[in-house]
Coordinates of C-alpha atoms in Angstrom, one line a residue:
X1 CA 128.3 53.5 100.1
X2 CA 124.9 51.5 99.7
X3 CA 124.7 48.8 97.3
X4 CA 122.2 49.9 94.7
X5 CA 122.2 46.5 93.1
X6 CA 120.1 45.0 96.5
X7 CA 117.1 47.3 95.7
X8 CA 116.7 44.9 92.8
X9 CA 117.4 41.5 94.2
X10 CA 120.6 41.3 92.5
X11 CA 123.9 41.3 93.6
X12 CA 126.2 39.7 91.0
X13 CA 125.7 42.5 88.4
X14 CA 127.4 45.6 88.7
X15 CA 125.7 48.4 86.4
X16 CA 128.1 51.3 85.3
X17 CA 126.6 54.4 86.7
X18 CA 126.9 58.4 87.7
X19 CA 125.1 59.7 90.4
X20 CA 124.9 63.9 90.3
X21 CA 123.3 66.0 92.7
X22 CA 121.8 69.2 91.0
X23 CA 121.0 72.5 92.7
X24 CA 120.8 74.4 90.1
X25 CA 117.3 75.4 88.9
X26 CA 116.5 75.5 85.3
X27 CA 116.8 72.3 82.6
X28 CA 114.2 70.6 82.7
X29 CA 110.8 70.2 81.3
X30 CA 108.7 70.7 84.2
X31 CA 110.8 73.3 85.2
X32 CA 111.6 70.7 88.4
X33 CA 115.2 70.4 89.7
X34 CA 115.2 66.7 91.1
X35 CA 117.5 66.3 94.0
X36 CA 118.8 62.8 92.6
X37 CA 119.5 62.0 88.7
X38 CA 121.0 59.4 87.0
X39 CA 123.7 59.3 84.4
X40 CA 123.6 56.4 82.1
X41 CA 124.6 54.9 79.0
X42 CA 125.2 57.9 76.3
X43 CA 125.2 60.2 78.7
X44 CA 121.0 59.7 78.9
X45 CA 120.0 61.2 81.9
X46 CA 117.2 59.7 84.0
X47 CA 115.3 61.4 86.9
X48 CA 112.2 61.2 88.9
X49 CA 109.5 63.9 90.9
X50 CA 110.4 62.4 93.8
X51 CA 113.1 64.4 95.3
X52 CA 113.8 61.5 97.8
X53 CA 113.3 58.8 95.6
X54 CA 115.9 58.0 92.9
X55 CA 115.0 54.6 92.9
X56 CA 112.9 54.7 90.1
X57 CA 115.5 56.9 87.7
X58 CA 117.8 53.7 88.6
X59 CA 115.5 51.5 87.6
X60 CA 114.6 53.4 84.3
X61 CA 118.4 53.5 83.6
X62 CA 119.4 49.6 84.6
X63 CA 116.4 48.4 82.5
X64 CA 117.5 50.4 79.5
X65 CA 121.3 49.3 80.2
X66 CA 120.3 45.4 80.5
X67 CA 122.1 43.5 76.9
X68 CA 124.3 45.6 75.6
X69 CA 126.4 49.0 75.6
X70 CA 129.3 51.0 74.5
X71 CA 131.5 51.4 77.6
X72 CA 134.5 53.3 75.8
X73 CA 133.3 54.7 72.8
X74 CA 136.0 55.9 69.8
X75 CA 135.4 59.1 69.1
X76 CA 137.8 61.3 67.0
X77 CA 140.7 59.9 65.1
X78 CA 142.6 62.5 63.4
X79 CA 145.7 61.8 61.1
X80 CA 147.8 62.6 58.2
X81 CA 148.3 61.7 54.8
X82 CA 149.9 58.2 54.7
X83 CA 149.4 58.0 58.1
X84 CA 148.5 55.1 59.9
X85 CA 146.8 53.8 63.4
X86 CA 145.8 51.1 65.6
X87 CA 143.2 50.2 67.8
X88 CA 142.0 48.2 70.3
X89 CA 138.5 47.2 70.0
X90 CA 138.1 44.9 73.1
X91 CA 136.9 47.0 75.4
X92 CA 134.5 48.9 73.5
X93 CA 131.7 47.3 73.7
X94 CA 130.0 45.4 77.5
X95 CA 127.7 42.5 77.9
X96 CA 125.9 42.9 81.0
X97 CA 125.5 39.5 81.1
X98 CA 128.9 38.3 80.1
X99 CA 128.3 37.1 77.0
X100 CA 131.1 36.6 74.6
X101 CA 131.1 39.8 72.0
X102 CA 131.9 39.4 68.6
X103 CA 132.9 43.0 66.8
X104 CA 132.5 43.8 63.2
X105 CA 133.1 46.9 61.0
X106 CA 129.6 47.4 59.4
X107 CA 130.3 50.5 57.3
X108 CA 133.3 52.9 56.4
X109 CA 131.3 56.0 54.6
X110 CA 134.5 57.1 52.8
X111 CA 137.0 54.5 51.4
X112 CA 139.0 56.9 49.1
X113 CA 139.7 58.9 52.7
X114 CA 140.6 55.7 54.7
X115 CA 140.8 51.9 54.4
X116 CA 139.6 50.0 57.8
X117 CA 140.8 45.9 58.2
X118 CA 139.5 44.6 61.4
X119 CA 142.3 41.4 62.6
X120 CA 141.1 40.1 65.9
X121 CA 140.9 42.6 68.5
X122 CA 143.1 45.0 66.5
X123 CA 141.3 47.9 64.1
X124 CA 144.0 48.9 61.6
X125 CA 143.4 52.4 59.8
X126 CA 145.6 53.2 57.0
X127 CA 145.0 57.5 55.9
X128 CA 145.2 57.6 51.6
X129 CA 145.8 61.6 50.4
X130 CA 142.4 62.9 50.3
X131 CA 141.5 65.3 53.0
X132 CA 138.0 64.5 54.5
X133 CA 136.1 62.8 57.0
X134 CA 134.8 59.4 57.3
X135 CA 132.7 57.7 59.3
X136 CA 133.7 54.0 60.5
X137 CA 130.6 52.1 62.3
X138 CA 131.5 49.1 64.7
X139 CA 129.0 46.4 65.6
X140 CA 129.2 44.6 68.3
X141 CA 127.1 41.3 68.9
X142 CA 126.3 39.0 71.9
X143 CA 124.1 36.6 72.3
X144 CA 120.6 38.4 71.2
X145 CA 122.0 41.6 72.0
X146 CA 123.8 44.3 69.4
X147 CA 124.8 47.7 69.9
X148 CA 127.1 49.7 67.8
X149 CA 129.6 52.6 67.9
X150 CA 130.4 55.4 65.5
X151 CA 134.7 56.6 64.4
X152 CA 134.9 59.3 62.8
X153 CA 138.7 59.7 61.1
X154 CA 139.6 63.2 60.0
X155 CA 142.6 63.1 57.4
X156 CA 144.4 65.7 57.0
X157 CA 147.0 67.2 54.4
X158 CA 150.2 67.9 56.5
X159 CA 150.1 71.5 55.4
X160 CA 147.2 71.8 57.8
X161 CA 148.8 70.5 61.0
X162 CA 151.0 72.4 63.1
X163 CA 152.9 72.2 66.4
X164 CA 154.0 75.2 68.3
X165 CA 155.8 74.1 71.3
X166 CA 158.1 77.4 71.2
X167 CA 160.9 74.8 70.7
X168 CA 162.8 77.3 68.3
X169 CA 163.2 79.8 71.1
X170 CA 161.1 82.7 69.2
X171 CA 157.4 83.4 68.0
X172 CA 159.0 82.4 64.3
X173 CA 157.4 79.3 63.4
X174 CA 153.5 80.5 63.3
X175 CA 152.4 83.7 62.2
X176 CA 152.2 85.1 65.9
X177 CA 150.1 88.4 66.5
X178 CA 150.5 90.8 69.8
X179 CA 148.2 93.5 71.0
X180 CA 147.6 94.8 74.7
X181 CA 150.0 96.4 76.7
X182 CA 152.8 93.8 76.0
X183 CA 153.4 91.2 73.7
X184 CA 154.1 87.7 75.0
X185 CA 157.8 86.3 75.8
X186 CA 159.6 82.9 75.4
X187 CA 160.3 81.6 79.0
X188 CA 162.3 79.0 80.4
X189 CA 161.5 78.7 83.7
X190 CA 158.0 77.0 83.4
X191 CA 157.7 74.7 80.6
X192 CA 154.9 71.4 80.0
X193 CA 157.3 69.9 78.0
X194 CA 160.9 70.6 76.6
X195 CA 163.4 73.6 76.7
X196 CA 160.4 76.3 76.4
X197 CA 157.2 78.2 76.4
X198 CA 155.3 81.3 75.9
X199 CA 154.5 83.5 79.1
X200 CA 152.4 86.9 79.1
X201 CA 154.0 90.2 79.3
X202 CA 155.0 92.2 82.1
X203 CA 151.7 94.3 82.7
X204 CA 150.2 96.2 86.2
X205 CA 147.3 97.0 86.9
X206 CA 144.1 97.6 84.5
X207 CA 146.4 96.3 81.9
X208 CA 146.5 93.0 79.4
X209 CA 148.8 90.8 77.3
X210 CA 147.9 89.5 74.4
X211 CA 148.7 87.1 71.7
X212 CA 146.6 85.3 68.6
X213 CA 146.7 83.4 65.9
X214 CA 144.6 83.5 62.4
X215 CA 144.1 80.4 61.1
X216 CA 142.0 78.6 58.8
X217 CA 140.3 75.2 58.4
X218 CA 139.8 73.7 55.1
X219 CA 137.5 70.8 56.7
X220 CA 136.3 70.6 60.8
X221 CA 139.6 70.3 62.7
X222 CA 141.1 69.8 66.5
X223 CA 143.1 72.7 68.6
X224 CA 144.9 72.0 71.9
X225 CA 147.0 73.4 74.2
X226 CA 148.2 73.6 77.6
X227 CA 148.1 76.1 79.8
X228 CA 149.5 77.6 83.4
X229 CA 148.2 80.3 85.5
X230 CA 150.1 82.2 88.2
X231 CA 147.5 85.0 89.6
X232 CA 145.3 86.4 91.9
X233 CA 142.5 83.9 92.1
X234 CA 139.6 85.2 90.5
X235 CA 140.6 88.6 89.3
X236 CA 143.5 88.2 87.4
X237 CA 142.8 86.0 84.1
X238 CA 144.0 83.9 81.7
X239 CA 141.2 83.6 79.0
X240 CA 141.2 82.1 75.7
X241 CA 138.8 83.2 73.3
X242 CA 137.5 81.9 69.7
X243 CA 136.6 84.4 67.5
X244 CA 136.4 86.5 70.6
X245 CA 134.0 84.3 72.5
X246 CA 135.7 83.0 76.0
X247 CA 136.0 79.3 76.1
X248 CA 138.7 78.6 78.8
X249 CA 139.3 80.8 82.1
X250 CA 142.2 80.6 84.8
X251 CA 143.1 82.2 87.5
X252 CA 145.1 81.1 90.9
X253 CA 148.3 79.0 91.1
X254 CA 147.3 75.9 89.3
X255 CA 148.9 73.4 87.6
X256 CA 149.5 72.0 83.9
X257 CA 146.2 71.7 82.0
X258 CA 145.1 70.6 79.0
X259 CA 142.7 72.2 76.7
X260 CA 141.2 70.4 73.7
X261 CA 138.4 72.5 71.4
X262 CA 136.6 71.2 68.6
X263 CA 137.0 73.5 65.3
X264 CA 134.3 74.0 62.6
X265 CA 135.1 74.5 59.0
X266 CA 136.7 78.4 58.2
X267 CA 138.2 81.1 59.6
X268 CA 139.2 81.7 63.0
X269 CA 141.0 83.9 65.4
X270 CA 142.3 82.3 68.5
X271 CA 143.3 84.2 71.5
X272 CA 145.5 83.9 74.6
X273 CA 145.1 86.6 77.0
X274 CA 146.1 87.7 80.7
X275 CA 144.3 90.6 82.2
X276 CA 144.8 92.3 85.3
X277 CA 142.2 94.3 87.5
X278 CA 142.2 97.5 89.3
X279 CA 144.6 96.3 92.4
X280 CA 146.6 93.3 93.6
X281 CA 149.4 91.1 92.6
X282 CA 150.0 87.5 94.0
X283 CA 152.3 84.8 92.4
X284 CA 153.8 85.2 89.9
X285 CA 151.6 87.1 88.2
X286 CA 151.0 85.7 84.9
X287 CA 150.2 82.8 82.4
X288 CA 152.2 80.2 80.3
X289 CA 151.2 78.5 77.4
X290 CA 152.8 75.5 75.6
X291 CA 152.6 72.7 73.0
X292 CA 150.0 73.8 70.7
X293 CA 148.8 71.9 68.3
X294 CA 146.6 72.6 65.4
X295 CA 145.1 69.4 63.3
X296 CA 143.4 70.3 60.4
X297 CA 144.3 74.5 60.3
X298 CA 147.1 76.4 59.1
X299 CA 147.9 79.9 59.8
X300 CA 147.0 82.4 57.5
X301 CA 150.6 84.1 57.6
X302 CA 151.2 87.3 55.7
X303 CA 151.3 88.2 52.2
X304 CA 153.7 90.9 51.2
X305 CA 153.8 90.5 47.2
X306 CA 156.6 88.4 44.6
X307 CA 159.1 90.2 43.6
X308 CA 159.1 93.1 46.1
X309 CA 162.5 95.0 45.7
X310 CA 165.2 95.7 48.6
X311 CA 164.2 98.5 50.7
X312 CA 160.2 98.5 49.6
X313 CA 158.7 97.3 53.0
X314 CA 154.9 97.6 54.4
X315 CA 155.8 97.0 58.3
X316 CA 152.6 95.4 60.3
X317 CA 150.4 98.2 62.3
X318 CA 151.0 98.9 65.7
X319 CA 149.0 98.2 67.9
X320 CA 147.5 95.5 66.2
X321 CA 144.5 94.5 67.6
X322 CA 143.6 98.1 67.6
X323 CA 140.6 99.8 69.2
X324 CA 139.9 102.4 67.4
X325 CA 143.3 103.6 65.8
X326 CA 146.2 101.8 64.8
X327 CA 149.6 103.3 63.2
X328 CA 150.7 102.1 59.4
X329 CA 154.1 102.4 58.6
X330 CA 156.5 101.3 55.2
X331 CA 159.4 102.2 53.5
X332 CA 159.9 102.9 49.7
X333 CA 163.5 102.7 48.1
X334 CA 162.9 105.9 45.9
X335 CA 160.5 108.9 45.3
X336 CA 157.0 107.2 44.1
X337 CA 153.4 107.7 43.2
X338 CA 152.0 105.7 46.6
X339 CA 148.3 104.5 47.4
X340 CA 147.6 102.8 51.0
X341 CA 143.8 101.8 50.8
X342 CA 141.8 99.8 53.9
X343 CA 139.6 96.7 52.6
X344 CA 137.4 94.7 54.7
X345 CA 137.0 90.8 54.8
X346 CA 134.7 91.0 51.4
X347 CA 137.5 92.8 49.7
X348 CA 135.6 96.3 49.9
X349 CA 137.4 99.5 50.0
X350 CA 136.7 101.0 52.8
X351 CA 139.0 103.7 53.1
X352 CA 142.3 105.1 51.1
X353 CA 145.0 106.9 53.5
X354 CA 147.1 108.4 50.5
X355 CA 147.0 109.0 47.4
X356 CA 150.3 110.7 45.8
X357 CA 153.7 110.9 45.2
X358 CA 156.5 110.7 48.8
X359 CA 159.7 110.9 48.8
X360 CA 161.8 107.9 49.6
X361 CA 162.3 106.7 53.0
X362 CA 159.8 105.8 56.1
X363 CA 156.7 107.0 56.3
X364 CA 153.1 106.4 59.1
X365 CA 149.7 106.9 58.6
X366 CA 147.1 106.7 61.4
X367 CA 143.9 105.1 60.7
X368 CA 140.7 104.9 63.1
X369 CA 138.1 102.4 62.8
X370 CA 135.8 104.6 65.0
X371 CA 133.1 104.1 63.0
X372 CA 133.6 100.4 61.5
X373 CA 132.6 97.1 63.3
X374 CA 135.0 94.8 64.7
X375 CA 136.8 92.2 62.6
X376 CA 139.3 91.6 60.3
X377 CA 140.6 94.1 57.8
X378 CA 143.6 94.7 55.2
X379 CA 145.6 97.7 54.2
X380 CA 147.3 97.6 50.7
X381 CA 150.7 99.3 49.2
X382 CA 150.4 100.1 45.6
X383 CA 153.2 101.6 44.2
X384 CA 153.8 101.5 39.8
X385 CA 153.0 97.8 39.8
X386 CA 154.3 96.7 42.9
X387 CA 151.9 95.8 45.8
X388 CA 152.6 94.7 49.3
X389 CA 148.9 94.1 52.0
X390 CA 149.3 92.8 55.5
X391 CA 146.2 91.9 57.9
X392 CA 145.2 93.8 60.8
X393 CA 142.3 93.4 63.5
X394 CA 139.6 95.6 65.2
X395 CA 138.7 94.6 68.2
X396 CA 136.3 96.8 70.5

């Protein structure tokens, strides 16, 4: 490897840098893909018309470099009420010329969210009990140079943190949903960490197993997860979708991997899926999931009404997602005057599936959602002042 450094007469300086060859064509102005960029401080990237000569993208990038700059920047700090954290703020912050660095908090945006105190090299952050974000801004001086770096600290009320690490041995702790052709299974042959973890469903070809979770953010949140593919290479998936948008793809024998997604404030449905195609099987032939964790949502669980007497039960459609019908069953303790009504999101009515009096026991309606759009949805047991709703899903 050459020593860029000698191009510019000198060699006691060592300039942090990321050298990427694109050939790709596409983003950039000129519509120009050079063959040598740049990657410096903040990610900037610098580049030059010259296809063979990068020197001048280096240059650009050393010259803007020269003082000061954040070499391991903060980021995200979530925690909990009460919760506490420290930090190392040594390293944050490089001189290029070796000057001593002096750090400083300059600003904490929200003080009833979290209280900062800077000791040394140590940045103590102590979460108070009001959910929100803050943002912390650290200075850091050296000789005539100053550069600064932003935290930002997300607290959270522990209602809205979860971990699912399948540690109880069942889908009981979250309110787990299952669609496709089979519902997911606790394993305990291929775990990240601990006794267990969920695996996909037995499935052939042209088949999938699905399972999601509904669950809502008061503020911007954090989800992560890891995850373990055993499949044909390319053809049969794992995917995991937000709000039905892919955002993480495996295939192959692979390893352990982490996943880590920012979350924006409201509702969302999260997705782990494993899909086969037409033909082949290799591996084991399916996915594992483990140690999820949610900071900052809660799932959305399932309200079934107060009070609801022994032997009135509104049982969760099957299959659920369902594309375009889906089976409703319940049982009622005695002969009553029933109503079972469809609502969307907004709380409009969108369709009513009786309307009468049924004799006691079980009962099933079949609804289609041929004609409705995909999302979320609510059917509704009324029944002489009692009232039981569950959630269901259309997905097409």
């Amino acid at each position: 490897t050459e020593n860029w450094n000698s191009y510019f007469g000198n060699t006691n300086q060592n300039y942090p840098m990321d050298l990427n060859v694109y050939n790709r064509m596409g983003g950039f102005s000129n519509g120009y893909v050079p063959m040598f960029i740049v990657v410096g401080r903040d990610n900037k990237v610098y580049y030059n018309d010259n296809p063979r000569d990068f020197r001048a993208a280096l240059r650009q990038a050393i010259q803007e470099m020269q003082g000061m700059y954040v070499q391991n920047p903060l980021g995200r700090v979530p925690m909990l009420f009460n919760g506490t954290a420290e930090i190392n703020v040594s390293d944050v912050f490089f001189h290029t010329e070796g000057e001593e660095i002096t750090v400083t908090v300059e600003s904490n945006s929200d003080g009833d969210i979290v209280s900062v105190n800077l000791v040394g090299d140590i940045l103590y952050l102590n979460a108070l009990e009001v959910q929100g974000i803050s943002t912390i801004v650290l200075r850091g001086t050296g000789g005539e140079y100053t550069t600064t770096d932003e935290i930002t600290v997300s607290v959270y009320d522990p209602v809205n943190y979860a971990v699912e690490d399948f540690e109880t041995g069942d889908f009981s702790k979250l309110a787990w949903e299952f669609a496709g052709h089979a519902g997911w299974v606790i394993d305990t042959d291929e775990v990240y960490e601990g006794s267990y973890s969920a695996r996909s469903g037995d499935i052939t070809h042209n088949q999938n197993s699905v399972m999601q979770l509904e669950v809502v953010y008061d503020i911007p949140g954090t989800l992560s997860f890891y995850s373990k593919a055993s499949s044909e290479a390319n053809w049969d998936l794992f995917r995991f979708l937000i709000n039905g948008e892919e955002r993480a793809r495996r295939s192959g024998n692979t390893d352990w991997r982490h996943h880590d997604f920012d979350i924006e404030e409201g509702t969302h449905v999260f997705t782990w899926r494993y899909e086969k195609d037409g033909s082949g099987s290799f591996f084991e032939d399916c996915a594992w999931v483990d140690n999820i964790v949610l900071f900052g949502g809660r799932t959305t669980g399932i309200y079934t009404g107060d009070n609801i007497p022994e032997g009135f039960v509104l049982n969760q459609n099957y299959p659920n997602p369902f594309n375009p019908e889906t089976a409703i069953s319940f049982d009622i303790p005695s002969d009553k005057n029933i109503t079972l009504s469809i609502f969307n999101s907004r709380g409009e009515l969108v369709s009513t599936l009786h309307e009468g009096i049924l004799r006691k026991g079980s009962h099933e309606f079949v609804f289609s959602g041929a004609e409705l759009t995909s999302g979320v949805y609510f059917y509704k047991l009324e029944s002489e002042g009692l009232t039981a709703s569950r959630k269901m899903i259309l997905l097409k």
